[in-house]
Coordinates of C-alpha atoms and ligand atoms in Angstrom, one line a residue:
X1 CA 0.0 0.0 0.0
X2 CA 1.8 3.2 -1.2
X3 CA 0.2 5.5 0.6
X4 CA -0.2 3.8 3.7
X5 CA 0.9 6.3 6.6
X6 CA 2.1 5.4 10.2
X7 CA 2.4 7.1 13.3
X8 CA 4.3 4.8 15.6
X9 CA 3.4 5.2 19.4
X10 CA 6.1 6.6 21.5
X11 CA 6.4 3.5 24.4
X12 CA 5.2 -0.1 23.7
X13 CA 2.9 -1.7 26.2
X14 CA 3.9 -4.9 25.1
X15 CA 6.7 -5.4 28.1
X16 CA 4.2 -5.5 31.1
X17 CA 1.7 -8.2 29.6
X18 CA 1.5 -11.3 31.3
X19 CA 1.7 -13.4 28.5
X20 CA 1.7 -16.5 30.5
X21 CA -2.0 -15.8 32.1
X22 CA -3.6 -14.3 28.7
X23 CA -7.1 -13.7 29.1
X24 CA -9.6 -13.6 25.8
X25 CA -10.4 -10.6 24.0
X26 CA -9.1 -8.0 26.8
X27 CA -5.9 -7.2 26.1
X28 CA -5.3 -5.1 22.6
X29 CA -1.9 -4.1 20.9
X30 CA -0.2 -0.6 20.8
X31 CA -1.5 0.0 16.8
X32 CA -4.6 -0.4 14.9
X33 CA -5.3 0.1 11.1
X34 CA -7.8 2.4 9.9
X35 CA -9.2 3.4 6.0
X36 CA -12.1 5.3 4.8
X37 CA -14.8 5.1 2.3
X38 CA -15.7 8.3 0.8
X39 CA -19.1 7.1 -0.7
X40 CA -16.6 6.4 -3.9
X41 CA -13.1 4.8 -3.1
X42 CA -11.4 3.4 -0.3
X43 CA -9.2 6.8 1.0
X44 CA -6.7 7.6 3.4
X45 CA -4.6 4.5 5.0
X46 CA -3.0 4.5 8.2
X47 CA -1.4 2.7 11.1
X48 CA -1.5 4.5 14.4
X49 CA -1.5 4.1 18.3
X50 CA -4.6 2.7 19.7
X51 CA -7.2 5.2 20.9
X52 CA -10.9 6.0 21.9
X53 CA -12.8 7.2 19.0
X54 CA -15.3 9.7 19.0
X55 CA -18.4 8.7 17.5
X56 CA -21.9 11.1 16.2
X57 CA -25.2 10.6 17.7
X58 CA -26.5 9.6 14.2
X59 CA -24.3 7.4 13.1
X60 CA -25.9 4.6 11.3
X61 CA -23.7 1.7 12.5
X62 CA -25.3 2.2 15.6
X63 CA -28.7 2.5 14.4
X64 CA -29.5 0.4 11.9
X65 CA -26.3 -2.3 12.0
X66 CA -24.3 -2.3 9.1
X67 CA -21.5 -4.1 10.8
X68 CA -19.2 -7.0 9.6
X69 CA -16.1 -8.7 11.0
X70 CA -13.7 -11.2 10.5
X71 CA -11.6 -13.0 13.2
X72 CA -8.2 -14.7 12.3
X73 CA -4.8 -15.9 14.0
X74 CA -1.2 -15.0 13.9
X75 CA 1.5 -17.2 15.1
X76 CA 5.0 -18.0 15.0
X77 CA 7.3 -20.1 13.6
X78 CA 10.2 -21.9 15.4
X79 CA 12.3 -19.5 14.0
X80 CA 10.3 -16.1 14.9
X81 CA 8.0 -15.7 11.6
X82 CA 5.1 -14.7 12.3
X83 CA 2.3 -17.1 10.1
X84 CA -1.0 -16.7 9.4
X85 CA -3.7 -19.2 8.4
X86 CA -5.8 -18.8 5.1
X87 CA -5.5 -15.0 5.6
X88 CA -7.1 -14.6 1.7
X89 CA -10.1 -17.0 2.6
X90 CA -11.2 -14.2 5.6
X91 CA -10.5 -11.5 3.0
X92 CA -13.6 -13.2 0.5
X93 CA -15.8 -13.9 3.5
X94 CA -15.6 -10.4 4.6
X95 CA -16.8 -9.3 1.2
X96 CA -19.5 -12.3 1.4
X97 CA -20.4 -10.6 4.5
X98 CA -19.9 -7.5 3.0
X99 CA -22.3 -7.8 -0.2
X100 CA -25.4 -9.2 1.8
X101 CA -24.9 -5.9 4.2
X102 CA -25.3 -3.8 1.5
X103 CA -21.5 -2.3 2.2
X104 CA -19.2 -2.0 0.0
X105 CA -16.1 -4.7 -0.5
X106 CA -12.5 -4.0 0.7
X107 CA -10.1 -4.9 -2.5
X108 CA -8.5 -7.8 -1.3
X109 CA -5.3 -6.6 -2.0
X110 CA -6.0 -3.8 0.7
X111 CA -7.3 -6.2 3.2
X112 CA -4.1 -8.4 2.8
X113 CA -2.0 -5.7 2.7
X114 CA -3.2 -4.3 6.1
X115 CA -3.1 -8.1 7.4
X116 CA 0.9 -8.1 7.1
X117 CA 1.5 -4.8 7.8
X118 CA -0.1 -4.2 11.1
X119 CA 0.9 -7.5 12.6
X120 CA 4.9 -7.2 11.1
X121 CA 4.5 -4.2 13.2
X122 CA 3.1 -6.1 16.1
X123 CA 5.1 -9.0 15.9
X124 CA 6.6 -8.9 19.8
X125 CA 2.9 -9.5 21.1
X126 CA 2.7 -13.0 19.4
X127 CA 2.3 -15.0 22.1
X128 CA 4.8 -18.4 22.1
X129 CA 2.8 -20.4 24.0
X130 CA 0.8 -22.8 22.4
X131 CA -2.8 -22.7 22.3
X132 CA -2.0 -18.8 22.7
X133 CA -2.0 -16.8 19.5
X134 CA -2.1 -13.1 18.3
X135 CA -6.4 -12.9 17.6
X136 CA -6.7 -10.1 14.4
X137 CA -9.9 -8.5 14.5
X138 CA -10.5 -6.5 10.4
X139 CA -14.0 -4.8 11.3
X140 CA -16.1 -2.6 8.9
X141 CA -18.8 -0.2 9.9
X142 CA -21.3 2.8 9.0
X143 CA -19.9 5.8 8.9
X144 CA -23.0 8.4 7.7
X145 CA -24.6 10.5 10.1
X146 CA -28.1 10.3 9.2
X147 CA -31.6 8.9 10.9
X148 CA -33.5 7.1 8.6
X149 CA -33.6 3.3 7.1
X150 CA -31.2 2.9 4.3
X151 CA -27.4 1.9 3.2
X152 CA -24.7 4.3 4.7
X153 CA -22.5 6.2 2.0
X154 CA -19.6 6.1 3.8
X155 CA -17.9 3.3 6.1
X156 CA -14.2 2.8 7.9
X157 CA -12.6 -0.7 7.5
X158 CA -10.4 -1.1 10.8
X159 CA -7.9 -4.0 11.8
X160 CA -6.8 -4.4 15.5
X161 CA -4.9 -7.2 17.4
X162 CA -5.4 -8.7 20.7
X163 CA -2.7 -11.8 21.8
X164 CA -5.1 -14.4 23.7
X165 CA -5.0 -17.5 25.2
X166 CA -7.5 -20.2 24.8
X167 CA -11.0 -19.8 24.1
X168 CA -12.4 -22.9 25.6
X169 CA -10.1 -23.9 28.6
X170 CA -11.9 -27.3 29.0
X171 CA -14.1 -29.9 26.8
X172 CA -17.8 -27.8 26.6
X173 CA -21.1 -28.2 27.0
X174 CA -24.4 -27.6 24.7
X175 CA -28.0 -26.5 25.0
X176 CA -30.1 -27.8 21.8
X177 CA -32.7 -25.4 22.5
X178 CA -35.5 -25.5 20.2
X179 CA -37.7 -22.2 21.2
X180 CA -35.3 -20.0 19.9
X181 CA -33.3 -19.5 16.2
X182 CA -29.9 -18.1 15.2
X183 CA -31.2 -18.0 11.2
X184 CA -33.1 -18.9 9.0
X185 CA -32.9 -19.2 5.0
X186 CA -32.7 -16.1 3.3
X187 CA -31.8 -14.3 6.3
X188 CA -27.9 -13.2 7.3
X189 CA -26.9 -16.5 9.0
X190 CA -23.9 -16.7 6.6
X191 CA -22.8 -13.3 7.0
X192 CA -20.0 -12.5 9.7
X193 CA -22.3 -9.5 10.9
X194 CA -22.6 -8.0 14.5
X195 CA -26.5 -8.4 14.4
X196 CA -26.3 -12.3 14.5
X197 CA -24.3 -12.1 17.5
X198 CA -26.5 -9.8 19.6
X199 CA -29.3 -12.2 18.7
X200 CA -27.7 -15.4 20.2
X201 CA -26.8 -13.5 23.4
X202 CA -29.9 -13.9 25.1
X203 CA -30.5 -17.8 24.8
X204 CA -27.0 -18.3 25.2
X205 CA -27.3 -16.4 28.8
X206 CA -30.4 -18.3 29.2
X207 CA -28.3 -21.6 28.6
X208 CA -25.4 -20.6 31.0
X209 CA -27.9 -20.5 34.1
X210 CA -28.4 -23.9 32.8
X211 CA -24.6 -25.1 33.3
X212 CA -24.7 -25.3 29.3
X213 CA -21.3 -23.5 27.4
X214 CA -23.6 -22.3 24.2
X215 CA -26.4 -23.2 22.2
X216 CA -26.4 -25.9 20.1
X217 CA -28.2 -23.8 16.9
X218 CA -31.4 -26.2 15.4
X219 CA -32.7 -24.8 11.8
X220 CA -35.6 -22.1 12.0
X221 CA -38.3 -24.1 10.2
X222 CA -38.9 -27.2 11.7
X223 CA -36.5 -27.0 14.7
X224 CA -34.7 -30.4 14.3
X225 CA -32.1 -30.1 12.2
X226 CA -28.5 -29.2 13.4
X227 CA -26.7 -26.0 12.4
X228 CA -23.5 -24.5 14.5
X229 CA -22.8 -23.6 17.7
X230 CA -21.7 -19.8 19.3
X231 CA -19.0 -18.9 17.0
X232 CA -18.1 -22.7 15.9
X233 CA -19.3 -25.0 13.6
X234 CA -19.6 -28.9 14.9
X235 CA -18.7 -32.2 13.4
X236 CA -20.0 -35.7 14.9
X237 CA -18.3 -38.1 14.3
X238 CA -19.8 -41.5 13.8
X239 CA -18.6 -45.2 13.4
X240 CA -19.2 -45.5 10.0
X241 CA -19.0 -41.9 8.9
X242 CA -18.5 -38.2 10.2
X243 CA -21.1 -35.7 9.5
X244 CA -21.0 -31.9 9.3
X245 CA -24.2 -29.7 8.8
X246 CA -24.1 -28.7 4.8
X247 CA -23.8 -24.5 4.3
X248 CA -26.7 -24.0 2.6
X249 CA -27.3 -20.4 3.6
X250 CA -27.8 -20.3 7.7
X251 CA -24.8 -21.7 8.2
X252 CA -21.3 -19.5 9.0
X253 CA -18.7 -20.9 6.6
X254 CA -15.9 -21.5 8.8
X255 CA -12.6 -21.6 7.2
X256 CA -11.8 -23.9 10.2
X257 CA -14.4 -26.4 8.9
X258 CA -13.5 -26.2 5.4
X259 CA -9.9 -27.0 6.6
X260 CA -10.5 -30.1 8.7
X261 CA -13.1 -30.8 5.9
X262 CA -10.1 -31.0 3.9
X263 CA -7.6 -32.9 6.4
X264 CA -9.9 -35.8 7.2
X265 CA -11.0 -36.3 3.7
X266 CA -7.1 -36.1 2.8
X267 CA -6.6 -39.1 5.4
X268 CA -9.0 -41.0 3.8
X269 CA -12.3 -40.4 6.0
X270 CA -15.9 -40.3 5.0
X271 CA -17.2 -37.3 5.8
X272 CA -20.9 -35.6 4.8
X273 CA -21.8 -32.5 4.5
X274 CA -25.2 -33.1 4.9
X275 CA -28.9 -32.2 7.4
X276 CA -28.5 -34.1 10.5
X277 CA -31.8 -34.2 12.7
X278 CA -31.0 -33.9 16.6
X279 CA -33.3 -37.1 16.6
X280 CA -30.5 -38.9 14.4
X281 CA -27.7 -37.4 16.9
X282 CA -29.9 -38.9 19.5
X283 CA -30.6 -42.5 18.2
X284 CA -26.8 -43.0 17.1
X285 CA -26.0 -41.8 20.4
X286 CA -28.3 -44.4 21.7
X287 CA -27.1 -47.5 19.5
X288 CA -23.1 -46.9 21.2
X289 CA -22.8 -45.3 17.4
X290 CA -21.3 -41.5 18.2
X291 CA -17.4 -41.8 19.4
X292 CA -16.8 -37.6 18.9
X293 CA -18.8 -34.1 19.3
X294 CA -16.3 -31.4 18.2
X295 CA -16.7 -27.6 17.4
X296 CA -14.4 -26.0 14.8
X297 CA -13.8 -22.1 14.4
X298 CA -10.7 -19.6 14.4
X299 CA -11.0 -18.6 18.3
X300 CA -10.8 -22.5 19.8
X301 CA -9.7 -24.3 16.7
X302 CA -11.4 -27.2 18.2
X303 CA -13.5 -27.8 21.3
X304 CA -14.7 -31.2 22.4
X305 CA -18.1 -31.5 23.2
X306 CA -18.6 -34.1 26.2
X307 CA -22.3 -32.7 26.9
X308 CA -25.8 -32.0 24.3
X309 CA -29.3 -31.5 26.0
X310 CA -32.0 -31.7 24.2
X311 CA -35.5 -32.0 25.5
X312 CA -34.6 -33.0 28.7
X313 CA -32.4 -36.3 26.9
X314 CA -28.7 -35.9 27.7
X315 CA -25.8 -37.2 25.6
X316 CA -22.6 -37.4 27.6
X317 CA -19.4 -38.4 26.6
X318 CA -15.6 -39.1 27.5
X319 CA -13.5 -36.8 25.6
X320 CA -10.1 -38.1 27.2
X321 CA -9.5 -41.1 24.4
X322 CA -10.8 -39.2 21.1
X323 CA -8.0 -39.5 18.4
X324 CA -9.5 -38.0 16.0
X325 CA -10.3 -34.3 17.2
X326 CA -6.3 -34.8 19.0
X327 CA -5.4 -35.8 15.1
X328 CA -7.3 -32.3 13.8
X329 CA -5.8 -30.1 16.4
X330 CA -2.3 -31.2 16.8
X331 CA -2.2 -31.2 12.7
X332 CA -3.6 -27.6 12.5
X333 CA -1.5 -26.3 15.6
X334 CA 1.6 -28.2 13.9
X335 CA 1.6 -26.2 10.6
X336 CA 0.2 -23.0 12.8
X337 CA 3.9 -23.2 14.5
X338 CA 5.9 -24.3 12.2
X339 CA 6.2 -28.1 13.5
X340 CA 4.3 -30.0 10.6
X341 CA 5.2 -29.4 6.5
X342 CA 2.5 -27.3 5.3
X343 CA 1.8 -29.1 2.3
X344 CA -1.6 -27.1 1.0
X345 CA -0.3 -23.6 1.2
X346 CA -2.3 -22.5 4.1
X347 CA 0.2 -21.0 6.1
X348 CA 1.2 -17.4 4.9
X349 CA 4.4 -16.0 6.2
X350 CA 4.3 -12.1 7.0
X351 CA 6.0 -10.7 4.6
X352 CA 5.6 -6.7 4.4
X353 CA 7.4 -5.7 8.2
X354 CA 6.7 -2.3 9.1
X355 CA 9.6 -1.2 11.5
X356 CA 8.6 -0.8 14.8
X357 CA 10.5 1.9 17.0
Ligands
PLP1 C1 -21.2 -18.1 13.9 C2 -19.9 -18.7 13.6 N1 -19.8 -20.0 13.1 C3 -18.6 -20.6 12.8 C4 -17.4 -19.9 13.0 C5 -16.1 -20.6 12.7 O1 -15.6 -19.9 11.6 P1 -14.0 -19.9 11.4 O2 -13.5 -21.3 11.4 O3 -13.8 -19.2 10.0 O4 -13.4 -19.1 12.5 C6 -17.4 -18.6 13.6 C7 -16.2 -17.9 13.8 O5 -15.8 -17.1 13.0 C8 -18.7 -18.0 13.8 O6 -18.8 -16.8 14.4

């Protein structure tokens, strides 16, 4: 980006995090990345210190939700290079996301461009330990000032980085619950936009007073058919085949599922992308036939499922002996540090290192 400008800030915080006790989502970087849309073109590039921003009364983000987001990892290699994962995959789904918004799409050669330069320039706050990892947060918002129902002219594309620690500490829990919905066909289920998250808070809380992690998500029209869970997407893996909920428009597509997608098929497993009734989930269960619940999204990688109410039935299982959500993960985390070849080209090194003071 030629006309990117930065304004470094004068001390780095990054010397008094803790990065052995990293909580999720609280701690942020010294810089963020910022560029406008003038209604026309994408204007006015730059890196500079995190700050408060000031924000009108009217703006429409606020109102009336045109808001996307993307959520990917940074990590290191053995020998310091900081990797990412499949950065050009979140680069197309935030313009998915961004289309069905009505908002217009970042060039991916700006979005990838931003990717490498703001976390060269935050390269110290990669955390080393594993399961830790620098979290990147591109967002895009409304940036009009203006009461009334329609598209916003003008937006602001951001990036900021947070280093975390894992999302899911232990093996979770899930609440099939089938009063309430997270989409439904036609709607914005497979858009990564702030609205869909705001709607899941409220069954999710009421699932927590439960003792129940998240919602296990069953499709809006007949309330029996398995879709994702909080911000993963779930595989079940059965003894004669392992089954995934197909995308066909309610679903998130998760770049982590399309990668294990990928990795079991490439090891020779049968794996459907298909509808799979809660009933189904139940009756395998039943007949000794389900050996693995796992989650898969950027934030956890994967999470092991060891509980699933539903209508007062619960399916409970041993997570300590599963090989085959160990076989995912340690494969993932392997090419993610630099341990395992990375044989498909989804690890990207950073190559465009902004100097940092
Ligand atoms: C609703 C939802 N489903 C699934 C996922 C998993 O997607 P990914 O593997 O790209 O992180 C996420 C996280 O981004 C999500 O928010």
């Amino acid at each position: 980006m030629k006309d990117l400008t930065i304004h470094h800030i004068s001390e780095s915080r990054v010397s008094k995090v803790d990065f052995q006790n990293l909580p999720f989502g609280k701690i942020i970087t010294d810089h963020m990345f910022e560029i406008d849309y003038d209604g026309t073109k994408w204007v006015n590039p730059r890196i500079s210190p995190v700050e408060k921003m000031s924000i009108h009364p009217m703006n429409m983000a606020l109102h009336y939700g045109q808001s996307i987001f993307e959520g990917m990892k940074a990590s290191r290699s053995k020998d310091g290079t900081p990797l990412l994962f499949r950065p050009e995959l979140h680069a197309v789904r935030m313009n998915a996301s961004a289309r069905r918004m009505c908002m217009p799409e970042i060039p991916e050669d700006i979005f990838n461009e931003a990717i490498h330069a703001i976390v060269g320039l935050e390269q110290e706050w990669i955390p080393k330990m594993e399961g830790s990892a620098l979290y990147i947060r591109p967002f895009m918002f409304a940036t009009d000032e203006m009461i009334g129902v329609k598209a916003s002219d003008t937006y602001k594309f951001m990036i900021i980085c947070l280093p975390v620690g894992p999302y899911y500490p232990k093996p979770i829990k899930l609440l099939a619950e089938p009063r309430f919905i997270r989409a439904a066909k036609g709607g914005v289920g497979e858009a990564k936009t702030a609205g869909n998250y705001a709607a899941a808070l409220y069954p999710a809380k009421l699932a927590r007073e439960q003792g129940y992690d998240q919602i296990l998500w069953l499709d809006a029209k007949q309330n029996k058919f398995v879709q994702e869970v909080g911000t993963m997407n779930i595989f079940f893996v059965f003894k004669n085949e392992i089954v995934t909920p197909a995308t066909t428009g309610t679903i998130l597509k998760g770049i982590t599922r399309a990668s294990v997608l990928e990795i079991l098929r490439g090891n020779g497993h049968e794996v459907n992308e298909r509808d799979l009734s809660i009933d189904e989930v139940l009756a395998r269960y039943q007949a000794g036939e389900l050996l693995e619940v796992f989650g898969t999204g950027t934030a956890a990688l994967v999470a092991n499922v060891e509980e699933i109410k539903y209508d007062n039935i619960h399916i409970n299982l041993d997570s300590s002996n599963w090989t085959l959500s160990k076989a995912i993960k340690d494969e993932i985390n392997g090419m993610r540090f630099g341990t395992i070849e990375d044989k498909r080209g989804w690890i990207v090194p950073v190559k465009e290192t902004v100097a940092a003071v």
